[in-house]
Structures are given as C-alpha cells and as structure tokens.
XYZ file of C-alpha atoms in Angstrom:
158
model
C 13.534 -14.398 19.784
C 13.715 -13.891 16.055
C 15.979 -11.594 14.091
C 14.643 -8.195 13.004
C 14.143 -7.809 9.261
C 15.482 -4.984 7.126
C 12.983 -2.296 6.103
C 14.607 -2.139 2.673
C 13.588 -5.747 1.988
C 9.937 -4.829 1.340
C 8.552 -4.809 -2.199
C 5.423 -2.940 -3.252
C 3.770 -3.514 -6.623
C 0.686 -2.130 -8.349
C -1.442 -4.123 -10.757
C -1.778 -2.753 -14.258
C -5.559 -2.879 -14.568
C -5.356 -1.891 -18.253
C -3.140 -4.815 -19.305
C -4.864 -7.761 -20.990
C -2.842 -10.254 -18.926
C -1.938 -10.072 -15.245
C 0.903 -7.583 -14.867
C 2.342 -6.241 -11.619
C 4.619 -3.195 -11.684
C 7.150 -2.594 -8.873
C 7.238 0.835 -7.249
C 10.858 1.879 -7.673
C 13.242 4.098 -5.731
C 11.365 3.894 -2.436
C 13.154 5.224 0.625
C 10.525 4.638 3.315
C 7.082 3.214 3.907
C 4.558 2.967 6.704
C 1.491 0.782 7.217
C -1.285 1.881 9.534
C -3.764 -0.929 10.278
C -5.845 1.397 12.461
C -6.559 4.033 9.809
C -10.288 4.501 9.107
C -11.263 2.218 11.988
C -14.708 2.969 13.388
C -16.019 1.876 16.767
C -19.328 1.860 18.562
C -19.303 2.549 22.270
C -21.037 -0.223 24.211
C -20.485 1.104 27.739
C -23.551 0.659 29.921
C -24.439 0.656 33.610
C -23.387 -3.018 33.572
C -19.809 -1.983 32.636
C -19.135 -0.987 36.261
C -17.507 2.282 35.167
C -15.200 0.715 32.583
C -15.242 1.775 28.949
C -16.392 -0.801 26.370
C -16.560 -0.739 22.591
C -17.046 -2.913 19.520
C -15.100 -2.368 16.322
C -17.576 -1.766 13.531
C -15.167 -1.092 10.665
C -11.543 -1.994 9.976
C -9.334 0.108 7.771
C -5.714 0.423 6.751
C -3.319 2.529 4.706
C 0.158 2.146 3.308
C 2.177 5.233 2.543
C 5.257 4.883 0.375
C 7.856 7.592 -0.114
C 10.832 7.753 -2.366
C 12.705 9.637 -5.004
C 11.041 10.626 -8.247
C 12.933 8.550 -10.759
C 13.599 8.094 -14.435
C 14.904 4.782 -15.750
C 16.379 6.660 -18.728
C 16.136 10.196 -20.118
C 12.465 11.105 -20.256
C 11.247 7.634 -19.205
C 9.870 7.643 -15.649
C 9.964 4.726 -13.224
C 7.130 2.458 -14.483
C 5.469 2.024 -11.079
C 5.538 5.724 -10.263
C 4.291 6.563 -13.773
C 1.397 4.102 -13.453
C 0.291 5.638 -10.148
C 0.713 9.223 -11.386
C -0.650 8.902 -14.920
C -3.143 6.022 -14.835
C -4.480 5.228 -11.387
C -4.547 8.764 -9.938
C -7.067 10.025 -12.502
C -9.719 7.340 -11.980
C -12.990 8.248 -10.270
C -15.902 6.322 -8.762
C -15.689 2.536 -8.830
C -12.854 2.794 -11.370
C -10.708 4.497 -8.694
C -9.998 1.124 -7.136
C -6.965 -0.861 -8.128
C -4.712 -3.428 -6.538
C -1.537 -3.175 -4.495
C 0.503 -6.134 -3.321
C 3.404 -6.203 -0.907
C 5.714 -8.583 0.896
C 9.147 -8.828 2.458
C 11.847 -10.622 0.497
C 11.925 -13.344 3.192
C 8.213 -14.123 2.735
C 6.686 -16.475 0.192
C 3.207 -14.903 0.236
C 1.982 -11.594 -1.167
C -0.585 -9.547 0.743
C -3.001 -8.074 -1.794
C -5.231 -5.067 -1.234
C -7.964 -3.644 -3.359
C -7.289 0.023 -2.718
C -7.587 3.609 -3.800
C -4.506 5.767 -4.224
C -3.824 9.365 -3.268
C -0.691 10.803 -4.874
C 1.570 12.671 -2.491
C 3.398 15.939 -2.864
C 6.554 16.211 -4.896
C 9.194 18.582 -3.644
C 12.897 19.289 -3.474
C 15.428 21.930 -2.572
C 18.617 23.268 -4.079
C 20.787 20.319 -3.050
C 18.119 17.632 -2.920
C 16.548 15.091 -5.225
C 12.862 15.343 -6.118
C 10.568 13.406 -3.774
C 7.686 11.101 -4.722
C 4.998 9.524 -2.544
C 1.592 7.891 -2.583
C -0.912 6.676 0.000
C -2.923 3.506 -0.633
C -6.171 3.091 1.308
C -7.429 -0.486 1.628
C -10.968 -1.216 0.435
C -12.384 -4.422 1.854
C -10.635 -7.410 3.343
C -7.061 -8.189 2.251
C -6.237 -11.397 0.392
C -3.014 -13.330 -0.141
C -1.332 -15.165 -2.991
C 1.799 -17.311 -3.146
C 4.911 -15.830 -4.698
C 5.321 -17.303 -8.179
C 8.640 -19.021 -8.825
C 11.103 -17.036 -10.956
C 9.884 -17.154 -14.542
C 6.527 -18.508 -13.346
C 4.475 -15.504 -14.442
C 2.168 -13.462 -12.295
C 4.260 -10.318 -12.421
C-alpha cells in the first residue's frame, strides 16, 4: 500500500492566452479543491430483451470539472493575486469560442502536468464579520485532457 498524499500539495495554473510567449499563472491562496470526472457524462441506455432483466448502458460523452476555492488575495496593496485576477478580469469575460482557455494541474510529487482546455465559471465571493473574503472558480473540461512534462527549474514553460 502506498502513502496518502497531502491535498495541499496540488498546484493549479491557468495559461495566459494573451501573452506572446507561453506563460502559466498559479492560482494562489487556495484552501480546497475538488475534481469530478463524472460531471457532464452522458449515457445511452442499451437494455434490451437480451439483457435478461439487467440494466445496460454505453457512455456517449465524458466530462469533468475542477472547482477551486480559496481566499481572495492581494499580493500587495491594491494588487490582486495574479491567478485570481486573470480568471476574474480576463478569462471570465470571454464568450463563444474565445471562452476556452487552459488549466493545468499536478501534485508536487508528480513530474507530469495534466492539461485541460476548459471554460471557467467564477464563483461567489463572500465573507462575514470575522472572516476573510472567499474566492472560487469552476473549470469545465472541453475535449480530451493532455499531459506535459514538468519543466526543470529555470527551464521555461511557466
């Protein structure tokens, strides 16, 4: 049996689609995340008289989402976390085919990124008297995921 891995060891980055060179921006101050590989799955029932009373189906469409939650953050007075700002101020306003961007994620123990072409839905921001302001976003995968090796430190690609 292997050792469980820490949830805090996951890194999520969005690709700056406006940059002239490849630039990935980390999503900062995350406190939780969840991945649902069954979201937007569609099936076709294939049960027939030949099924002898047992249900049958074929999966016709695969889908997935990643929801990240955290604390709305500023890296200095008036300067928001770059990843949160990119999602909120760049990606969230795109429509049609331009609404797609890229998200990549991996655990610190892994040497491969999983890359999704995705759309993003910003989440609610809230807070109470003795709380910090929340921040969240949901990324919905579009198409089949790809992978890429983690570049060595100083090797570019981020």
